[in-house]
PDB file of C-alpha atoms and ligand atoms in Angstrom:
ATOM      1  CA  MET A   1       9.036  13.954 -78.703  1.00  0.00           C
ATOM      2  CA  LYS A   2       7.756  16.969 -76.969  1.00  0.00           C
ATOM      3  CA  LYS A   3      10.362  17.510 -74.715  1.00  0.00           C
ATOM      4  CA  GLN A   4       8.652  17.706 -71.426  1.00  0.00           C
ATOM      5  CA  THR A   5       9.052  20.341 -68.236  1.00  0.00           C
ATOM      6  CA  ILE A   6       9.810  18.654 -65.563  1.00  0.00           C
ATOM      7  CA  ARG A   7       9.572  20.842 -62.418  1.00  0.00           C
ATOM      8  CA  CYS A   8      11.191  20.893 -58.375  1.00  0.00           C
ATOM      9  CA  PRO A   9       8.838  19.558 -56.016  1.00  0.00           C
ATOM     10  CA  TYR A  10      10.354  21.623 -53.650  1.00  0.00           C
ATOM     11  CA  CYS A  11      10.303  25.336 -55.365  1.00  0.00           C
ATOM     12  CA  GLY A  12       8.244  25.141 -58.136  1.00  0.00           C
ATOM     13  CA  GLY A  13      11.390  25.859 -59.979  1.00  0.00           C
ATOM     14  CA  THR A  14      12.269  24.485 -63.648  1.00  0.00           C
ATOM     15  CA  ALA A  15      14.280  22.033 -63.588  1.00  0.00           C
ATOM     16  CA  ILE A  16      17.206  22.288 -66.517  1.00  0.00           C
ATOM     17  CA  LEU A  17      18.989  19.579 -68.164  1.00  0.00           C
ATOM     18  CA  ARG A  18      23.069  20.300 -67.344  1.00  0.00           C
ATOM     19  CA  ASP A  19      26.277  18.363 -67.231  1.00  0.00           C
ATOM     20  CA  ALA A  20      26.966  16.038 -63.895  1.00  0.00           C
ATOM     21  CA  SER A  21      29.837  18.202 -63.266  1.00  0.00           C
ATOM     22  CA  TYR A  22      27.481  21.285 -62.593  1.00  0.00           C
ATOM     23  CA  VAL A  23      26.658  19.198 -59.066  1.00  0.00           C
ATOM     24  CA  TYR A  24      29.291  16.611 -58.691  1.00  0.00           C
ATOM     25  CA  GLY A  25      31.675  18.972 -59.488  1.00  0.00           C
ATOM     26  CA  ASP A  26      35.454  16.758 -59.621  1.00  0.00           C
ATOM     27  CA  LYS A  27      33.112  13.613 -58.188  1.00  0.00           C
ATOM     28  CA  SER A  28      31.383  13.617 -61.512  1.00  0.00           C
ATOM     29  CA  ARG A  29      31.009  10.391 -63.166  1.00  0.00           C
ATOM     30  CA  GLY A  30      29.809  11.885 -66.513  1.00  0.00           C
ATOM     31  CA  GLY A  31      26.180  11.756 -67.657  1.00  0.00           C
ATOM     32  CA  GLN A  32      23.673  14.809 -67.090  1.00  0.00           C
ATOM     33  CA  VAL A  33      21.055  15.468 -64.409  1.00  0.00           C
ATOM     34  CA  TYR A  34      17.997  18.054 -64.123  1.00  0.00           C
ATOM     35  CA  VAL A  35      19.062  20.568 -61.902  1.00  0.00           C
ATOM     36  CA  CYS A  36      15.946  22.829 -60.028  1.00  0.00           C
ATOM     37  CA  SER A  37      17.143  26.756 -61.415  1.00  0.00           C
ATOM     38  CA  HIS A  38      16.913  27.407 -57.685  1.00  0.00           C
ATOM     39  CA  TYR A  39      20.050  25.686 -57.087  1.00  0.00           C
ATOM     40  CA  PRO A  40      22.059  25.906 -54.898  1.00  0.00           C
ATOM     41  CA  ILE A  41      19.556  27.560 -52.922  1.00  0.00           C
ATOM     42  CA  CYS A  42      17.547  24.918 -53.629  1.00  0.00           C
ATOM     43  CA  ASP A  43      19.040  21.542 -53.375  1.00  0.00           C
ATOM     44  CA  SER A  44      17.476  19.765 -55.622  1.00  0.00           C
ATOM     45  CA  TYR A  45      18.288  17.397 -58.558  1.00  0.00           C
ATOM     46  CA  VAL A  46      17.718  14.365 -60.396  1.00  0.00           C
ATOM     47  CA  GLY A  47      20.076  11.668 -62.602  1.00  0.00           C
ATOM     48  CA  VAL A  48      19.668  10.373 -66.186  1.00  0.00           C
ATOM     49  CA  HIS A  49      19.047   6.916 -66.717  1.00  0.00           C
ATOM     50  CA  PRO A  50      22.601   6.589 -69.411  1.00  0.00           C
ATOM     51  CA  GLY A  51      22.751   7.639 -72.250  1.00  0.00           C
ATOM     52  CA  THR A  52      18.645   9.446 -72.542  1.00  0.00           C
ATOM     53  CA  VAL A  53      17.468  12.532 -71.110  1.00  0.00           C
ATOM     54  CA  ILE A  54      15.135  10.422 -69.275  1.00  0.00           C
ATOM     55  CA  PRO A  55      14.978  11.237 -65.299  1.00  0.00           C
ATOM     56  CA  LYS A  56      15.271   8.680 -62.644  1.00  0.00           C
ATOM     57  CA  GLY A  57      12.672  10.010 -61.031  1.00  0.00           C
ATOM     58  CA  THR A  58      11.770  12.675 -59.527  1.00  0.00           C
ATOM     59  CA  LEU A  59      13.961  15.551 -58.148  1.00  0.00           C
ATOM     60  CA  ALA A  60      14.878  15.397 -54.215  1.00  0.00           C
ATOM     61  CA  ASN A  61      16.481  17.288 -51.846  1.00  0.00           C
ATOM     62  CA  LYS A  62      20.140  16.065 -49.654  1.00  0.00           C
ATOM     63  CA  GLU A  63      17.489  14.448 -47.396  1.00  0.00           C
ATOM     64  CA  LEU A  64      15.554  12.135 -49.895  1.00  0.00           C
ATOM     65  CA  ARG A  65      18.636  11.501 -52.032  1.00  0.00           C
ATOM     66  CA  GLN A  66      20.280   9.827 -49.105  1.00  0.00           C
ATOM     67  CA  LYS A  67      17.115   7.939 -48.523  1.00  0.00           C
ATOM     68  CA  ARG A  68      16.755   6.558 -51.752  1.00  0.00           C
ATOM     69  CA  ILE A  69      20.276   5.387 -51.696  1.00  0.00           C
ATOM     70  CA  GLN A  70      19.699   4.067 -48.325  1.00  0.00           C
ATOM     71  CA  ALA A  71      16.471   2.618 -49.415  1.00  0.00           C
ATOM     72  CA  HIS A  72      18.287   1.218 -52.751  1.00  0.00           C
ATOM     73  CA  GLN A  73      21.247  -0.797 -50.827  1.00  0.00           C
ATOM     74  CA  THR A  74      18.824  -2.298 -48.325  1.00  0.00           C
ATOM     75  CA  PHE A  75      16.090  -3.294 -51.706  1.00  0.00           C
ATOM     76  CA  ASP A  76      19.046  -4.436 -53.821  1.00  0.00           C
ATOM     77  CA  GLN A  77      20.290  -6.978 -51.263  1.00  0.00           C
ATOM     78  CA  ILE A  78      16.537  -9.303 -52.531  1.00  0.00           C
ATOM     79  CA  TRP A  79      18.061  -9.598 -55.579  1.00  0.00           C
ATOM     80  CA  LYS A  80      21.819  -9.444 -55.146  1.00  0.00           C
ATOM     81  CA  GLN A  81      21.054 -12.531 -52.551  1.00  0.00           C
ATOM     82  CA  ARG A  82      19.185 -14.119 -55.358  1.00  0.00           C
ATOM     83  CA  ILE A  83      16.624 -14.107 -52.651  1.00  0.00           C
ATOM     84  CA  LEU A  84      14.335 -12.844 -56.213  1.00  0.00           C
ATOM     85  CA  SER A  85      15.440 -12.014 -59.674  1.00  0.00           C
ATOM     86  CA  LYS A  86      15.785  -8.542 -60.410  1.00  0.00           C
ATOM     87  CA  PRO A  87      12.245  -8.417 -62.172  1.00  0.00           C
ATOM     88  CA  ASP A  88      10.854  -9.956 -59.268  1.00  0.00           C
ATOM     89  CA  ALA A  89      12.008  -7.457 -57.070  1.00  0.00           C
ATOM     90  CA  TYR A  90      10.154  -4.913 -58.671  1.00  0.00           C
ATOM     91  CA  ARG A  91       6.842  -6.328 -59.024  1.00  0.00           C
ATOM     92  CA  TRP A  92       7.069  -7.182 -54.983  1.00  0.00           C
ATOM     93  CA  ILE A  93       7.566  -3.527 -54.954  1.00  0.00           C
ATOM     94  CA  ALA A  94       4.581  -2.619 -57.127  1.00  0.00           C
ATOM     95  CA  ASP A  95       2.448  -5.597 -55.053  1.00  0.00           C
ATOM     96  CA  LYS A  96       3.510  -4.293 -52.039  1.00  0.00           C
ATOM     97  CA  PHE A  97       2.799  -0.857 -52.574  1.00  0.00           C
ATOM     98  CA  CYS A  98      -0.054  -1.182 -54.826  1.00  0.00           C
ATOM     99  CA  LEU A  99       1.744   0.165 -57.762  1.00  0.00           C
ATOM    100  CA  ASN A 100       1.884  -0.265 -61.557  1.00  0.00           C
ATOM    101  CA  THR A 101       5.695  -1.320 -62.785  1.00  0.00           C
ATOM    102  CA  LYS A 102       6.271   2.644 -64.119  1.00  0.00           C
ATOM    103  CA  GLN A 103       5.791   3.094 -60.703  1.00  0.00           C
ATOM    104  CA  ALA A 104       8.001   0.620 -58.819  1.00  0.00           C
ATOM    105  CA  HIS A 105      11.025   3.034 -58.488  1.00  0.00           C
ATOM    106  CA  ILE A 106      12.874   4.286 -55.459  1.00  0.00           C
ATOM    107  CA  GLY A 107      13.456   7.119 -57.915  1.00  0.00           C
ATOM    108  CA  TYR A 108       9.922   8.152 -57.130  1.00  0.00           C
ATOM    109  CA  PHE A 109       9.849   7.631 -53.697  1.00  0.00           C
ATOM    110  CA  SER A 110       8.911   9.775 -51.250  1.00  0.00           C
ATOM    111  CA  SER A 111      11.096   9.759 -48.051  1.00  0.00           C
ATOM    112  CA  TYR A 112       8.154   7.472 -46.427  1.00  0.00           C
ATOM    113  CA  MET A 113       7.219   5.280 -49.147  1.00  0.00           C
ATOM    114  CA  CYS A 114      11.757   4.595 -48.756  1.00  0.00           C
ATOM    115  CA  ASP A 115      11.287   4.053 -44.916  1.00  0.00           C
ATOM    116  CA  GLN A 116       8.061   1.391 -45.785  1.00  0.00           C
ATOM    117  CA  LEU A 117      10.333  -0.375 -48.240  1.00  0.00           C
ATOM    118  CA  ILE A 118      13.877  -0.140 -46.252  1.00  0.00           C
ATOM    119  CA  ALA A 119      11.209  -1.332 -43.558  1.00  0.00           C
ATOM    120  CA  GLU A 120       9.526  -4.871 -45.863  1.00  0.00           C
ATOM    121  CA  SER A 121      12.856  -5.494 -47.527  1.00  0.00           C
ATOM    122  CA  VAL A 122      14.648  -6.364 -43.940  1.00  0.00           C
ATOM    123  CA  LYS A 123      11.705  -8.201 -43.236  1.00  0.00           C
ATOM    124  CA  VAL A 124      12.127 -10.559 -46.425  1.00  0.00           C
ATOM    125  CA  LEU A 125      15.872 -10.227 -45.844  1.00  0.00           C
ATOM    126  CA  HIS A 126      15.804 -11.252 -42.365  1.00  0.00           C
ATOM    127  CA  ASN A 127      12.847 -14.896 -43.287  1.00  0.00           C
ATOM    128  CA  ASN A 128      15.271 -15.729 -46.235  1.00  0.00           C
ATOM    129  CA  ARG A 129      18.363 -16.235 -43.599  1.00  0.00           C
ATOM    130  CA  ARG A 130      15.789 -17.617 -40.990  1.00  0.00           C
ATOM    131  CA  GLN A 131      15.041 -20.218 -43.363  1.00  0.00           C
ATOM    132  CA  HIS A 132      18.094 -20.923 -44.252  1.00  0.00           C
ATOM    133  CA  ALA A 133      19.737 -21.602 -40.700  1.00  0.00           C
ATOM    134  CA  PHE A 134      16.814 -24.123 -40.179  1.00  0.00           C
ATOM    135  CA  GLY A 135      16.915 -25.531 -43.520  1.00  0.00           C
TER     136      GLY A 135
HETATM  137 ZN1  LIG B 201      13.889  23.805 -56.317  1.00  0.00          ZN
END
């Protein structure tokens, strides 16, 4: 398979596959990350799926990384509380945002999309709680 070039969406730099400790230091839990060639001036990177060199999404700066973590924490409650199964929860994202199932991953989301997902997830969680309360 041809190795694809991944670009930094902030500065246009090339993403370089490095050991995770390059950005996480001692806090690294192993694995690899795609890091912008201008790091740390351009603070932008993304992890890979464990055991692969496939990026989990697009490179993200600090603000977007935190937003994606926040979106994950809220959205994950939908399947962790078994309101939907995990695959159904991802299909729900795809339907909600008119995405195909490949695009329906938080790793590809912009800050705006994360905000939308958080808002929609909160609605689902809230409605579910109410059903339980009256059921
Ligand atoms: Zn960059």
